[in-house]
PDB file of C-alpha atoms and ligand atoms in Angstrom:
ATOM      1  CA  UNK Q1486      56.116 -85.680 -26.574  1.00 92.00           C
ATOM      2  CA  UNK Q1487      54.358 -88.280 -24.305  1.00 96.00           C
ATOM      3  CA  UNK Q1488      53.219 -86.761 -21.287  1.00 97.00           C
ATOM      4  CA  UNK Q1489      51.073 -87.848 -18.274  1.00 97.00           C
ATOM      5  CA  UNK Q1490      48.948 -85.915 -15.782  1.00 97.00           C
ATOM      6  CA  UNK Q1491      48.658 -87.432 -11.986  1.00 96.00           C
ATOM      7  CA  UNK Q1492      47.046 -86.071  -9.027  1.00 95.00           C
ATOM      8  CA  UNK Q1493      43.739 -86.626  -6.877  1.00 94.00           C
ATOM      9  CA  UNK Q1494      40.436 -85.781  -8.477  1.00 92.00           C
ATOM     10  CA  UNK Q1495      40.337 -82.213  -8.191  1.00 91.00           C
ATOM     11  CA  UNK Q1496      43.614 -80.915  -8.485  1.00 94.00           C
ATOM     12  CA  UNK Q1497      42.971 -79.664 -11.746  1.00 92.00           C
ATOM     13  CA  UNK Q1498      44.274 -81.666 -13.708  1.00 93.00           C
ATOM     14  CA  UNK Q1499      41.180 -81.008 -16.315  1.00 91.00           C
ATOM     15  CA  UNK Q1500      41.636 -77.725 -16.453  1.00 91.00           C
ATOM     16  CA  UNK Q1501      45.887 -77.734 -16.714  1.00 96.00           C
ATOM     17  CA  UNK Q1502      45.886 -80.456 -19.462  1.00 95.00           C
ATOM     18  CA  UNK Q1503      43.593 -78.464 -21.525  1.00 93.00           C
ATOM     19  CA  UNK Q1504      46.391 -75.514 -21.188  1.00 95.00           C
ATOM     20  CA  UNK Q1505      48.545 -77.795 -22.044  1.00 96.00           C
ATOM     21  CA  UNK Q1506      47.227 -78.972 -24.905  1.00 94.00           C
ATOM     22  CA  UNK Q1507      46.777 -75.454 -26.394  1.00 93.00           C
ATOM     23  CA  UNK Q1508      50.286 -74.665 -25.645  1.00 93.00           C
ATOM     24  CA  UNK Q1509      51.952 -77.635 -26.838  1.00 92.00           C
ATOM     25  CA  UNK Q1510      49.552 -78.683 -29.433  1.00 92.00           C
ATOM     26  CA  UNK Q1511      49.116 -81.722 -28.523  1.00 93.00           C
ATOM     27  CA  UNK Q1512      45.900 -84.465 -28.209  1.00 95.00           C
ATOM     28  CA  UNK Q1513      44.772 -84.490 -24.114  1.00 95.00           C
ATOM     29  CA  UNK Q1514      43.399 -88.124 -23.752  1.00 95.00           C
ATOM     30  CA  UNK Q1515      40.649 -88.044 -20.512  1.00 95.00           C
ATOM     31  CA  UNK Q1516      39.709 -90.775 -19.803  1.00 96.00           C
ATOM     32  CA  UNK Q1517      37.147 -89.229 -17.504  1.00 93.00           C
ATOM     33  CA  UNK Q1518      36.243 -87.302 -20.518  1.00 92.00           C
ATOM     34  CA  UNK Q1519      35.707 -90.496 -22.848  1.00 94.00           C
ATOM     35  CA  UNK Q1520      33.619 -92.060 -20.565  1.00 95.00           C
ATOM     36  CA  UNK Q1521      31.536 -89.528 -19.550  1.00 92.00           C
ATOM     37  CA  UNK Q1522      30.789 -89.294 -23.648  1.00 92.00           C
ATOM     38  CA  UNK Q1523      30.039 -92.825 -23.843  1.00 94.00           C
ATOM     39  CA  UNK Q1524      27.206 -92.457 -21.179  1.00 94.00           C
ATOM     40  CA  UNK Q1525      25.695 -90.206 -22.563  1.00 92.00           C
ATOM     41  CA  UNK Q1526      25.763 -91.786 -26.086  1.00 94.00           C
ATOM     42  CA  UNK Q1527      23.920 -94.887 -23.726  1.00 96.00           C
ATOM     43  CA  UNK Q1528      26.786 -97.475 -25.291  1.00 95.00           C
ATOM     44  CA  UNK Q1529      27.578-100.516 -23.955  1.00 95.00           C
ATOM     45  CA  UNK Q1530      30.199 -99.321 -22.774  1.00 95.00           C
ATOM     46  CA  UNK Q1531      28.871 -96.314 -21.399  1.00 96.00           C
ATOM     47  CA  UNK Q1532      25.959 -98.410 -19.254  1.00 96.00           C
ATOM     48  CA  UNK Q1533      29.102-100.909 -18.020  1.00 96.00           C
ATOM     49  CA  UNK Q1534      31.118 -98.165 -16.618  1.00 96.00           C
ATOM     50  CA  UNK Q1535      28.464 -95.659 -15.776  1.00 94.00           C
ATOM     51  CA  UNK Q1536      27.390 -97.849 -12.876  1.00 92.00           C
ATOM     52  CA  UNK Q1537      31.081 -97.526 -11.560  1.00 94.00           C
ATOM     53  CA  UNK Q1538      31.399 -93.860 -11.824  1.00 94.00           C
ATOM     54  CA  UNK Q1539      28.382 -92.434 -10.300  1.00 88.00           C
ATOM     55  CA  UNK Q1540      29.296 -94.384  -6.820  1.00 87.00           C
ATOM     56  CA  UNK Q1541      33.168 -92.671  -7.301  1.00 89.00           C
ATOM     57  CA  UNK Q1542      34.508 -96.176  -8.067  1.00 91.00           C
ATOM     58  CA  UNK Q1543      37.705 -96.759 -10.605  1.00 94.00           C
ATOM     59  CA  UNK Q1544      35.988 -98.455 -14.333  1.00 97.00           C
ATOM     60  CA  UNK Q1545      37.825-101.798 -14.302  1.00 97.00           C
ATOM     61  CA  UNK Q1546      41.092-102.146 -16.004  1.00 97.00           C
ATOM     62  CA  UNK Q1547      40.710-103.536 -19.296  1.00 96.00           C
ATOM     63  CA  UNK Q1548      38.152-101.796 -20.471  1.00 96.00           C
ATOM     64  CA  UNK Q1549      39.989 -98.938 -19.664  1.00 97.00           C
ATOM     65  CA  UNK Q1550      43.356-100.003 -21.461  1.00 97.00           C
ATOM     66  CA  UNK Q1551      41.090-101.251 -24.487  1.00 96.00           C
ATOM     67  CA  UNK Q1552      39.730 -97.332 -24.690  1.00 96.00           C
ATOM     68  CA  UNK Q1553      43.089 -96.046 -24.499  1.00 96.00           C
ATOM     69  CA  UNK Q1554      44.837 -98.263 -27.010  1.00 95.00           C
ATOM     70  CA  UNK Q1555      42.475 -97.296 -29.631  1.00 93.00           C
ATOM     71  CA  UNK Q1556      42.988 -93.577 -29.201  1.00 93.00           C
ATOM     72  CA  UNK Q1557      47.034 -93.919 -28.488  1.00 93.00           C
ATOM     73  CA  UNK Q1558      47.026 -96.300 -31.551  1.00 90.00           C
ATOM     74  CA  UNK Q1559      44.917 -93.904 -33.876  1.00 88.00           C
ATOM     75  CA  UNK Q1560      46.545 -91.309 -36.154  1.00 88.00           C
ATOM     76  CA  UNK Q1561      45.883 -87.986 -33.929  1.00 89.00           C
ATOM     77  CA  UNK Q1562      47.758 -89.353 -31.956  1.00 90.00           C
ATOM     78  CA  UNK Q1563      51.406 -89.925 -33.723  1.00 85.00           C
ATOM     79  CA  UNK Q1564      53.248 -87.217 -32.457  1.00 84.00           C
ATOM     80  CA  UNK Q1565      52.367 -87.736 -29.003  1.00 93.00           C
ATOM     81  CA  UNK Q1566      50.005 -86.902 -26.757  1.00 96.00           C
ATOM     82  CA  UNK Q1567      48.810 -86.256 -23.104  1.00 97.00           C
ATOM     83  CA  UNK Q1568      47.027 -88.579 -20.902  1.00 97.00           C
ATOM     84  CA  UNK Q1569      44.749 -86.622 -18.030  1.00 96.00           C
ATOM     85  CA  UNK Q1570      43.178 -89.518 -15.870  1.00 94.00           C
ATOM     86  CA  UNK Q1571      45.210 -92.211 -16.428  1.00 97.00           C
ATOM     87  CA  UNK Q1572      46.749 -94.505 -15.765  1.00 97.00           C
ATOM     88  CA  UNK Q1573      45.544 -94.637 -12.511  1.00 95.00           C
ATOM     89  CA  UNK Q1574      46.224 -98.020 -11.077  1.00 96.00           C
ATOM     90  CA  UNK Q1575      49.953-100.260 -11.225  1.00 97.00           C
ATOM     91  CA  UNK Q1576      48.253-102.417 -13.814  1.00 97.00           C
ATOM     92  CA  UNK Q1577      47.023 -99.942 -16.199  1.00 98.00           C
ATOM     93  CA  UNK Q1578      50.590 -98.265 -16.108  1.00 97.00           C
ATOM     94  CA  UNK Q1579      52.355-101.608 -16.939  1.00 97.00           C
ATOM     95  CA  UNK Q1580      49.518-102.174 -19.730  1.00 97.00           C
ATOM     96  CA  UNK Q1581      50.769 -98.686 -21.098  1.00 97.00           C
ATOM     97  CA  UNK Q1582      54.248 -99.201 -21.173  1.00 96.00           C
ATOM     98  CA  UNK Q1583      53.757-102.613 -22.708  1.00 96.00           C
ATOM     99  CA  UNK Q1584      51.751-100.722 -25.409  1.00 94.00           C
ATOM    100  CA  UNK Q1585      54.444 -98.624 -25.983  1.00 95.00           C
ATOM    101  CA  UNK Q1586      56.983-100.665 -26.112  1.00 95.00           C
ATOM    102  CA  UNK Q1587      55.381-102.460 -28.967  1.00 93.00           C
ATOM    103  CA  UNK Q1588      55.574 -99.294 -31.205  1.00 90.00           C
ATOM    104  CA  UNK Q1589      59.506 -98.680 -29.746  1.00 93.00           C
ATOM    105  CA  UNK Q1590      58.250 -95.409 -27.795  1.00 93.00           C
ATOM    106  CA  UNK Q1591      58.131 -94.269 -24.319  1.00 93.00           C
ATOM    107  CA  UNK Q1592      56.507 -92.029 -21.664  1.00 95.00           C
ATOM    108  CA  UNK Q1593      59.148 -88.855 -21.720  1.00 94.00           C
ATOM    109  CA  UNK Q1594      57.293 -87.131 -18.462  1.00 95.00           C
ATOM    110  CA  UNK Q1595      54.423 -87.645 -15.473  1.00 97.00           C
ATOM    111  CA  UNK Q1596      53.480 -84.702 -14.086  1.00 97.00           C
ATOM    112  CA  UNK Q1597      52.521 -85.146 -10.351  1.00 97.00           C
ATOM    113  CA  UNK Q1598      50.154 -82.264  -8.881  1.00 97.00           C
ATOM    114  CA  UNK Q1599      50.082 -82.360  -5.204  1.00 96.00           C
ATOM    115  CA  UNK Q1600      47.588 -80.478  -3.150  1.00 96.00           C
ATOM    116  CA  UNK Q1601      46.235 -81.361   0.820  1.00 94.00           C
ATOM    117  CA  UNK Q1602      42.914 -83.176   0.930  1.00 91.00           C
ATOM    118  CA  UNK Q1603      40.410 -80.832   2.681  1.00 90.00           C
ATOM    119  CA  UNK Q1604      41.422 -78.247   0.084  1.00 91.00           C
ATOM    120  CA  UNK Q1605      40.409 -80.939  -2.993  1.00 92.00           C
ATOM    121  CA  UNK Q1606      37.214 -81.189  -1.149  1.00 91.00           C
ATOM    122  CA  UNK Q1607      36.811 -77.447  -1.385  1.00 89.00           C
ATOM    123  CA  UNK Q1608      37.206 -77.381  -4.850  1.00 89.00           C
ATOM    124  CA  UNK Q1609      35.595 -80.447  -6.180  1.00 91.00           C
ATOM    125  CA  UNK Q1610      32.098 -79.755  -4.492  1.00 92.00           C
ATOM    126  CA  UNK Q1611      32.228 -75.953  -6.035  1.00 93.00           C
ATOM    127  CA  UNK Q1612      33.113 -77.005  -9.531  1.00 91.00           C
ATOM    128  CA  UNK Q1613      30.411 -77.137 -12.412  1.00 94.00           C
ATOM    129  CA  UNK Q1614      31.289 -78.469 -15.859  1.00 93.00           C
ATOM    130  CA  UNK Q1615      29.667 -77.394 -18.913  1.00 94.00           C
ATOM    131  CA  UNK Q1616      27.035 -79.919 -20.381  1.00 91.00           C
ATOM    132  CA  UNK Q1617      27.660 -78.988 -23.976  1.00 91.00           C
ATOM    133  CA  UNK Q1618      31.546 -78.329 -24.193  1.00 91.00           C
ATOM    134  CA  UNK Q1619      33.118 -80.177 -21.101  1.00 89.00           C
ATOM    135  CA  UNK Q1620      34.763 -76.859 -19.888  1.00 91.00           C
ATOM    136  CA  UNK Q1621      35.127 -76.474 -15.962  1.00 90.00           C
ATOM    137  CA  UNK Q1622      33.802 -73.303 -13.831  1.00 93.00           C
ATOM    138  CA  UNK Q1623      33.829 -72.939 -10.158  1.00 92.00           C
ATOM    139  CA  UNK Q1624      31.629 -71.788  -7.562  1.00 93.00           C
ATOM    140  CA  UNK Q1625      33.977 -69.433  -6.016  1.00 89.00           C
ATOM    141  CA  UNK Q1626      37.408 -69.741  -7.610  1.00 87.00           C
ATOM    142  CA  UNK Q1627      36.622 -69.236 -11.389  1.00 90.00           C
ATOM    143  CA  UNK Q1628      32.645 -68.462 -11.480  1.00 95.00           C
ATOM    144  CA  UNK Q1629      31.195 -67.746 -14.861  1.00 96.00           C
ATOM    145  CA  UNK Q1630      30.139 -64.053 -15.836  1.00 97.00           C
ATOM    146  CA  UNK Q1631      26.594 -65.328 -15.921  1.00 96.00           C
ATOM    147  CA  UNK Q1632      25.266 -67.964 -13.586  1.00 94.00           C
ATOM    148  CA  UNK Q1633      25.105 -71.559 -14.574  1.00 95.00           C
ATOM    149  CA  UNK Q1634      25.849 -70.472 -18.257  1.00 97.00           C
ATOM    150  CA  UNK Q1635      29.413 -71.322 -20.108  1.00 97.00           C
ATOM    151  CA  UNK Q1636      31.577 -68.688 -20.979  1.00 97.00           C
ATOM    152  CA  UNK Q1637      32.465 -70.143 -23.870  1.00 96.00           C
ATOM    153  CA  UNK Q1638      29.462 -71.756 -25.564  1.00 97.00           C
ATOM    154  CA  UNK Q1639      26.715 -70.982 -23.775  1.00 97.00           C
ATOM    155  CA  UNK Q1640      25.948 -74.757 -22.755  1.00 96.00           C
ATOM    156  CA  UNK Q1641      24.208 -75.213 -19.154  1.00 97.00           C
ATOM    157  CA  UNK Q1642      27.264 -75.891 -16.044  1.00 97.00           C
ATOM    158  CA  UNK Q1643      26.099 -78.678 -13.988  1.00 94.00           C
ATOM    159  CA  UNK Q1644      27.733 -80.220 -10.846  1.00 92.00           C
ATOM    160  CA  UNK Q1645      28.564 -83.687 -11.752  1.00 87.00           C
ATOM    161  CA  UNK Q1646      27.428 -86.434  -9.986  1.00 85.00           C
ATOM    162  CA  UNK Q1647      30.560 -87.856  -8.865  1.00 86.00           C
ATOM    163  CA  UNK Q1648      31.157 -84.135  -7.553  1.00 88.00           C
ATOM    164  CA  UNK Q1649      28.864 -84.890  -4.431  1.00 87.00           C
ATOM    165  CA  UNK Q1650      30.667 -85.358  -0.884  1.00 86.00           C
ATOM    166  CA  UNK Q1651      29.774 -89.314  -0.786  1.00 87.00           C
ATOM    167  CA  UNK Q1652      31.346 -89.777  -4.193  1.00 89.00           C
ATOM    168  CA  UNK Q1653      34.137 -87.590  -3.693  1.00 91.00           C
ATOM    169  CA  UNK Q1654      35.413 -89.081  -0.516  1.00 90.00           C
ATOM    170  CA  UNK Q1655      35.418 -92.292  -2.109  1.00 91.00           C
ATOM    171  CA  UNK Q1656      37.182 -90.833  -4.893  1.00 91.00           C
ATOM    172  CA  UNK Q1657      39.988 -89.856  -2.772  1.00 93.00           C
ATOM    173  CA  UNK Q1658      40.124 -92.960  -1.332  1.00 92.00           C
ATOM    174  CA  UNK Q1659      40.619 -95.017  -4.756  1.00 91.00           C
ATOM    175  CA  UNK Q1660      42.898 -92.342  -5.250  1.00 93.00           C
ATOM    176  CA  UNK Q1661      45.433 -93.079  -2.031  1.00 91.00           C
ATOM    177  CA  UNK Q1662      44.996 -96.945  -2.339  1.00 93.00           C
ATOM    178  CA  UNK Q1663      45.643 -97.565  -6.175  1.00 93.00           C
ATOM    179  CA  UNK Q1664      46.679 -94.398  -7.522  1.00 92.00           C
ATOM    180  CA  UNK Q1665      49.991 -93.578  -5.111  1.00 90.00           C
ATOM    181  CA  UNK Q1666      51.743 -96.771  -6.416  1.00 94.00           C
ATOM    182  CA  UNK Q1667      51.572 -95.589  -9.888  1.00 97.00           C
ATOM    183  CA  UNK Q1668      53.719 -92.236  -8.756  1.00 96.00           C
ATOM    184  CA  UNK Q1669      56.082 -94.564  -7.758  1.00 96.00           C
ATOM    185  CA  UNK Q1670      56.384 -96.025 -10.216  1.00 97.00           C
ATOM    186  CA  UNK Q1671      57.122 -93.066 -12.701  1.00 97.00           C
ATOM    187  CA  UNK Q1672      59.280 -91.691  -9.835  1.00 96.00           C
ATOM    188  CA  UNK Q1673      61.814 -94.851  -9.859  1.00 97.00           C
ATOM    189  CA  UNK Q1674      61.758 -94.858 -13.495  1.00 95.00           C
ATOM    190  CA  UNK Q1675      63.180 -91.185 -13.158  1.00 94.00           C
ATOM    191  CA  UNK Q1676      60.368 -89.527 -15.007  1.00 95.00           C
ATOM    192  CA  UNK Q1677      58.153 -88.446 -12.304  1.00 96.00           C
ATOM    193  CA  UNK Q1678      58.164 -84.102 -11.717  1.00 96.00           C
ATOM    194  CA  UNK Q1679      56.045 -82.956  -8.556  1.00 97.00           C
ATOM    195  CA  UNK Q1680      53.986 -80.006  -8.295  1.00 97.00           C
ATOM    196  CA  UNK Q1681      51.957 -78.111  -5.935  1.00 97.00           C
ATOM    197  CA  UNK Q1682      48.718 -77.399  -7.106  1.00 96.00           C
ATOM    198  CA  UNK Q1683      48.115 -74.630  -4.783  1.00 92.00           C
ATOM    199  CA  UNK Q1684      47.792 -70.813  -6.176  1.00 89.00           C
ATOM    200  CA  UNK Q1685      46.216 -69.708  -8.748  1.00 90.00           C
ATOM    201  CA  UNK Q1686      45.817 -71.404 -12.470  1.00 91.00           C
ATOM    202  CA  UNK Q1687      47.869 -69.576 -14.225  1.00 95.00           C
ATOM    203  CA  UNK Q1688      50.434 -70.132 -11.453  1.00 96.00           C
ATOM    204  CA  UNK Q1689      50.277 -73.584 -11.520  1.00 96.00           C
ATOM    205  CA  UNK Q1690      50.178 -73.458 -15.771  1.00 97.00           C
ATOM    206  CA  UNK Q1691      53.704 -71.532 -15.047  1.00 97.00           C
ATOM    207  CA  UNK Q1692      54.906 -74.183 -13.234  1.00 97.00           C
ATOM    208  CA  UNK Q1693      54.231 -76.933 -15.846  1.00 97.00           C
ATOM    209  CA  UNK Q1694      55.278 -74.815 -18.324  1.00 96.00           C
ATOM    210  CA  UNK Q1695      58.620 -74.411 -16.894  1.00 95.00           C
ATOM    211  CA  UNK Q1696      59.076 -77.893 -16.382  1.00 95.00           C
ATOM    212  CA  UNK Q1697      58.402 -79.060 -19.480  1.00 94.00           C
ATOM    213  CA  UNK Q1698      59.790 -76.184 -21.684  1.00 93.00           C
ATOM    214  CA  UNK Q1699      63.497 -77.443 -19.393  1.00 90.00           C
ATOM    215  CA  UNK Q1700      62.501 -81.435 -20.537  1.00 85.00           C
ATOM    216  CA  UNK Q1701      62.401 -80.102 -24.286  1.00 82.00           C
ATOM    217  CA  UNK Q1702      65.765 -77.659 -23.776  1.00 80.00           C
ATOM    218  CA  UNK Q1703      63.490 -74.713 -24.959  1.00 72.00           C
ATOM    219  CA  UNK Q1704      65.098 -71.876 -23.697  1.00 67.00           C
TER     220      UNK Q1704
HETATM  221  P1  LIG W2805      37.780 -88.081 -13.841  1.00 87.73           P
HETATM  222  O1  LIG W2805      37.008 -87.153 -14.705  1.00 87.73           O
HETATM  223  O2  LIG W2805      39.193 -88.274 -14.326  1.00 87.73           O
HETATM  224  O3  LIG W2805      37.739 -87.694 -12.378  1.00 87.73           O
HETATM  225  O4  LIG W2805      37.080 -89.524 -13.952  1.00 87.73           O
HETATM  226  C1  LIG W2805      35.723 -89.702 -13.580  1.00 87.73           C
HETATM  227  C2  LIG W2805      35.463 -91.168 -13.272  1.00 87.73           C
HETATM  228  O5  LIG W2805      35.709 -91.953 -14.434  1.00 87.73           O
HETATM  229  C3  LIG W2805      36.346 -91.768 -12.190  1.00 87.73           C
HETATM  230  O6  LIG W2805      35.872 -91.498 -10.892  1.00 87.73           O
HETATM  231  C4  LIG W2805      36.260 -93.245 -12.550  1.00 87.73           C
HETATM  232  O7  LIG W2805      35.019 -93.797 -12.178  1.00 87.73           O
HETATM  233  C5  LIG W2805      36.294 -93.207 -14.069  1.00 87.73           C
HETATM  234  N1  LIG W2805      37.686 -93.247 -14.595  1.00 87.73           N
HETATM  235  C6  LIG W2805      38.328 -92.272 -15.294  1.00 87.73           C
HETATM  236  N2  LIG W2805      39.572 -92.645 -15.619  1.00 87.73           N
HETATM  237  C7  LIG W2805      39.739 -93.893 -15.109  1.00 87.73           C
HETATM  238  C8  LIG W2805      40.816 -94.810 -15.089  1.00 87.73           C
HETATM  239  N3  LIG W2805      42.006 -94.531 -15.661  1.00 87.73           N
HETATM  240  N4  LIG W2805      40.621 -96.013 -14.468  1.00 87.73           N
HETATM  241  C9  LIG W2805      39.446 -96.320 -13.901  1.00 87.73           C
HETATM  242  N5  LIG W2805      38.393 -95.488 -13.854  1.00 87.73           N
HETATM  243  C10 LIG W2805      38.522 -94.284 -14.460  1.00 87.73           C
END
């Protein structure tokens, strides 16, 4: 099963694909993720795309697709897999389905999450994210049981610097310009399922699950 994630920053998309990969058993790619790892590693990489990020700007294409095609291409990944945070722009989605069609495979669903902007705000400027094990708290909607710590490791929650206003407005921005022709894209193809984000997680996890329990004709 080949399975993408869309939706604005702060949708949840994080926290859903991590659900879903516990569900379904199957590798999340984040490309977020990734390249938050190589900055803090200090790689080349990491320095080159870390100037982009911290201003809320997208990390230029092919050093994107060149990060993807070595995870898609490595052997966790054979049975499929589910991409949170990309593709995000027309020409990372046509790099994709080039890769794929090299190996004789395709995308089998994009999963759209839909939610209105002031509410993204809302959450994105509450959320903390564990230092140590990248898991993801919120002020309000999910705090931790003890403040600033991880629930599940014990690792410091931090607000991310991309998580400020500034950032995040520009984030949304990216998001509207480059990111709504790649839902269109899915959506002509005839792969392309929309949800609304709004409720609670495990609402939302329902949702997905439904959807994607109907694509694999799991009763
Ligand atoms: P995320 O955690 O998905 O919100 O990603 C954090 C930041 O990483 C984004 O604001 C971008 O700067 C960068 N980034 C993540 N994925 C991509 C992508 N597919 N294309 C370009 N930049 C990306």
């Amino acid at each position: 099963m080949r399975l993408i994630l869309l939706g604005p920053p702060g949708v949840g998309k994080g926290t859903q694909a991590r659900l879903i990969e516990e569900h379904y058993r199957i590798p999340c790619i984040s490309t977020g993720d990734l390249l938050r790892e190589e900055v803090a590693a200090d790689t080349a990489l990491g320095r080159y795309a870390g100037s982009f990020m911290e201003k809320g700007d997208l990390v230029p294409d092919e050093a994107i697709v060149e990060m993807v095609r070595k995870r898609i291409e490595g052997p966790l990944c054979r049975n499929g897999y589910l991409l949170d945070g990309f593709p995000r722009t027309l020409a990372q989605a046509q790099a994709l389905e080039e890769m794929l069609r090299r190996h004789g495979v395709e995308i089998d669903l994009a999963l759209n999450l839909e939610l209105e902007e002031e509410e993204l705000v809302r959450r994105l400027t509450g959320r903390r994210t564990c230092q140590r094990c990248g898991a993801i708290f919120h002020v309000l909607f999910h705090p931790p049981q003890s403040e600033g710590v991880c629930d599940l490791c014990g690792g410091a929650l931090v607000q991310r610097e991309d998580d400020r206003e500034e950032a995040i407005r520009r984030r949304l921005g990216h998001y509207r310009e480059e990111t709504a022709p790649v839902i269109d894209y899915y959506r002509k193809q005839g792969k392309l399922k929309d949800i609304s984000a709004s409720g609670s997680i495990g609402e939302v996890e329902r949702k997905i699950d439904r959807i994607i329990r109907k694509m694999l004709q799991v009763p």
